[in-house]
Coordinates of C-alpha atoms in Angstrom, one line a residue:
X1 CA 60.2 0.8 -19.4
X2 CA 59.0 -1.6 -16.6
X3 CA 56.4 -4.2 -17.2
X4 CA 53.2 -2.8 -16.2
X5 CA 51.8 -6.5 -14.9
X6 CA 52.4 -7.1 -11.3
X7 CA 53.2 -10.5 -9.8
X8 CA 50.5 -11.7 -7.4
X9 CA 49.8 -14.7 -5.5
X10 CA 46.8 -15.7 -7.5
X11 CA 47.3 -18.6 -9.5
X12 CA 46.6 -18.4 -13.3
X13 CA 44.6 -21.4 -13.1
X14 CA 42.1 -19.8 -10.4
X15 CA 38.6 -19.6 -11.5
X16 CA 37.9 -16.1 -13.1
X17 CA 35.3 -14.0 -11.1
X18 CA 32.4 -13.3 -13.4
X19 CA 30.2 -10.2 -13.8
X20 CA 26.9 -9.9 -15.8
X21 CA 26.3 -6.3 -16.6
X22 CA 22.6 -5.7 -17.0
X23 CA 22.3 -2.3 -19.3
X24 CA 18.9 -0.3 -19.1
X25 CA 18.2 1.9 -21.9
X26 CA 19.9 5.4 -21.3
X27 CA 22.0 3.9 -18.7
X28 CA 25.0 6.2 -17.4
X29 CA 27.9 5.6 -19.7
X30 CA 30.5 6.9 -17.1
X31 CA 29.2 4.5 -14.2
X32 CA 29.4 1.6 -16.5
X33 CA 32.6 2.4 -18.2
X34 CA 34.1 3.1 -14.9
X35 CA 33.3 -0.5 -13.5
X36 CA 34.2 -2.3 -16.7
X37 CA 37.6 -0.5 -17.3
X38 CA 38.7 -1.5 -13.6
X39 CA 38.2 -5.2 -14.4
X40 CA 39.9 -5.0 -17.8
X41 CA 42.9 -3.2 -16.2
X42 CA 43.1 -5.7 -13.4
X43 CA 43.3 -8.4 -15.9
X44 CA 46.2 -6.6 -17.7
X45 CA 48.1 -6.1 -14.5
X46 CA 48.0 -9.5 -13.2
X47 CA 48.6 -11.0 -16.7
X48 CA 45.8 -13.3 -16.9
X49 CA 41.9 -13.3 -17.0
X50 CA 41.1 -12.8 -13.3
X51 CA 37.8 -11.3 -14.3
X52 CA 35.2 -12.3 -17.2
X53 CA 32.1 -10.2 -18.0
X54 CA 29.1 -10.1 -20.2
X55 CA 26.7 -7.3 -21.2
X56 CA 23.2 -8.2 -21.6
X57 CA 19.8 -6.4 -21.5
X58 CA 16.1 -6.7 -22.3
X59 CA 15.6 -7.8 -25.7
X60 CA 19.3 -8.8 -26.1
X61 CA 20.0 -6.6 -29.1
X62 CA 21.3 -3.3 -28.3
X63 CA 21.2 -0.4 -25.9
X64 CA 21.5 3.3 -26.2
X65 CA 23.6 4.9 -23.3
X66 CA 23.2 8.4 -21.6
X67 CA 25.6 9.8 -24.3
X68 CA 23.5 8.6 -27.3
X69 CA 25.8 5.9 -28.3
X70 CA 24.5 2.4 -29.2
X71 CA 25.9 -0.7 -27.6
X72 CA 25.7 -4.2 -29.2
X73 CA 24.4 -6.8 -26.1
X74 CA 25.8 -10.2 -25.7
X75 CA 22.5 -11.6 -25.1
X76 CA 18.8 -11.1 -23.6
X77 CA 18.0 -11.6 -19.8
X78 CA 18.8 -15.2 -19.5
X79 CA 19.8 -17.7 -16.6
X80 CA 22.7 -16.9 -14.5
X81 CA 25.3 -19.1 -12.8
X82 CA 25.4 -19.0 -9.1
X83 CA 29.0 -17.7 -9.6
X84 CA 28.0 -14.8 -11.5
X85 CA 27.6 -11.1 -10.0
X86 CA 24.7 -9.0 -11.4
X87 CA 25.6 -5.3 -12.1
X88 CA 22.5 -3.4 -13.2
X89 CA 23.2 0.1 -14.7
X90 CA 20.6 2.7 -15.1
X91 CA 20.4 6.3 -15.7
X92 CA 17.8 9.2 -15.3
X93 CA 15.0 7.3 -16.9
X94 CA 15.3 4.4 -14.4
X95 CA 11.7 4.3 -13.6
X96 CA 10.7 4.3 -17.2
X97 CA 13.0 1.4 -18.1
X98 CA 12.6 -0.8 -15.1
X99 CA 10.0 -3.0 -16.7
X100 CA 7.9 -5.8 -15.2
X101 CA 10.1 -8.3 -17.1
X102 CA 13.1 -6.9 -15.9
X103 CA 11.8 -7.1 -12.0
X104 CA 10.7 -10.6 -12.7
X105 CA 14.0 -11.8 -14.0
X106 CA 15.8 -9.8 -11.4
X107 CA 14.0 -11.5 -8.4
X108 CA 14.1 -14.9 -10.1
X109 CA 18.2 -14.8 -10.4
X110 CA 18.4 -13.0 -6.9
X111 CA 16.7 -16.1 -5.5
X112 CA 19.9 -18.0 -6.2
X113 CA 21.9 -16.1 -3.8
X114 CA 24.3 -14.1 -6.2
X115 CA 25.2 -10.7 -5.3
X116 CA 23.3 -7.9 -7.1
X117 CA 24.5 -4.6 -7.4
X118 CA 22.8 -1.2 -8.6
X119 CA 25.0 1.2 -10.3
X120 CA 24.1 4.8 -10.5
X121 CA 20.4 5.0 -10.2
X122 CA 19.7 1.4 -10.3
X123 CA 19.4 1.0 -6.6
X124 CA 15.8 1.9 -7.8
X125 CA 15.6 -1.3 -9.8
X126 CA 16.6 -3.4 -6.9
X127 CA 14.3 -1.7 -4.3
X128 CA 11.5 -1.9 -6.8
X129 CA 11.9 -6.0 -6.8
X130 CA 12.1 -6.1 -3.1
X131 CA 15.9 -6.6 -2.7
X132 CA 17.0 -3.7 -0.6
X133 CA 14.1 -4.3 2.2
X134 CA 15.7 -3.6 5.5
X135 CA 19.3 -2.9 3.9
X136 CA 21.4 0.0 3.5
X137 CA 21.8 1.6 0.0
X138 CA 22.9 4.4 -1.7
X139 CA 21.7 6.3 -5.1
X140 CA 22.4 9.3 -7.0
X141 CA 21.6 12.4 -5.0
X142 CA 18.8 13.8 -7.5
X143 CA 17.1 10.7 -6.7
X144 CA 17.5 10.6 -2.9
X145 CA 14.2 12.3 -1.8
X146 CA 12.1 10.6 -4.4
X147 CA 13.6 7.1 -3.5
X148 CA 13.3 7.6 0.4
X149 CA 9.5 8.6 0.0
X150 CA 8.8 5.4 -2.3
X151 CA 11.0 2.8 -0.5
X152 CA 11.0 3.7 3.5
X153 CA 11.7 0.1 4.2
X154 CA 15.2 0.9 2.6
X155 CA 17.9 2.6 5.0
X156 CA 19.1 5.2 2.5
X157 CA 22.5 6.8 2.9
X158 CA 24.7 9.4 1.1
X159 CA 27.7 7.2 1.0
X160 CA 29.8 6.9 -2.1
X161 CA 28.9 3.3 -2.3
X162 CA 27.2 0.5 0.1
X163 CA 27.9 -3.1 0.5
X164 CA 25.2 -4.8 2.7
X165 CA 25.4 -8.4 2.4
X166 CA 25.4 -9.4 -1.3
X167 CA 23.4 -6.2 -2.1
X168 CA 26.0 -3.5 -3.7
X169 CA 24.9 0.2 -4.5
X170 CA 26.6 3.0 -5.9
X171 CA 25.8 6.8 -6.1
X172 CA 26.7 7.5 -9.7
X173 CA 29.4 8.9 -11.7
X174 CA 32.8 7.4 -10.8
X175 CA 31.3 5.8 -7.5
X176 CA 31.1 2.5 -9.5
X177 CA 34.9 2.8 -9.7
X178 CA 35.5 3.1 -6.1
X179 CA 33.2 0.2 -5.7
X180 CA 35.1 -2.1 -8.0
X181 CA 38.4 -1.0 -6.5
X182 CA 37.2 -2.2 -2.9
X183 CA 36.1 -5.6 -4.6
X184 CA 39.4 -6.0 -6.6
X185 CA 41.1 -5.4 -3.2
X186 CA 39.2 -8.1 -1.6
X187 CA 39.9 -10.4 -4.4
X188 CA 43.4 -9.7 -5.4
X189 CA 45.0 -7.7 -2.8
X190 CA 45.2 -3.7 -1.9
X191 CA 48.4 -3.4 -3.9
X192 CA 46.8 -4.7 -7.2
X193 CA 43.5 -2.3 -6.3
X194 CA 46.0 0.6 -5.8
X195 CA 47.8 -0.2 -9.0
X196 CA 44.5 -0.3 -11.0
X197 CA 43.7 3.2 -9.6
X198 CA 47.3 4.5 -10.7
X199 CA 46.5 3.5 -14.2
X200 CA 43.3 5.2 -14.1
X201 CA 44.9 8.4 -12.8
X202 CA 42.5 8.0 -9.7
X203 CA 43.3 8.8 -6.2

């Protein structure tokens, strides 16, 4: 049986890319898992830690996903590094759980110039924080009409995912995997991204 690890031009000493997943209560499990698994598999394929991640949320204790399972968080909403990428993941109750505390924190950290992503319905959180003004974005189709009405300053599309500068949004479901494969290809090459997709039986 062949070794699943791939040789790449990436040096093992290269600084890992860091992702901070921000989970809102009742977040969509599929969107989160699709994003996280792609990073795990990428690390496995290259044979070293090309990606690191933390999972945080308001309160810093635990959060319940759309399937009812409870996830223990690594910490509360704290200060991020300028090298971090913030990935907010929410679900059908995004309006309820986009709190004032969360919005204030998102705005403050975004001022550092870090990339900020909204998975599934979390484009709402980004827009509510003012991070999508005059930018292209996408969101789950069920939220499309209400989002357009509330945020006319956002150029809403029906794309699977959208990258506009350092703002990234997805349309829910497995679309977060499409986004992550794009980012992996940018970081580590198309061959590695294709290998990750193959491991996930995703085409």
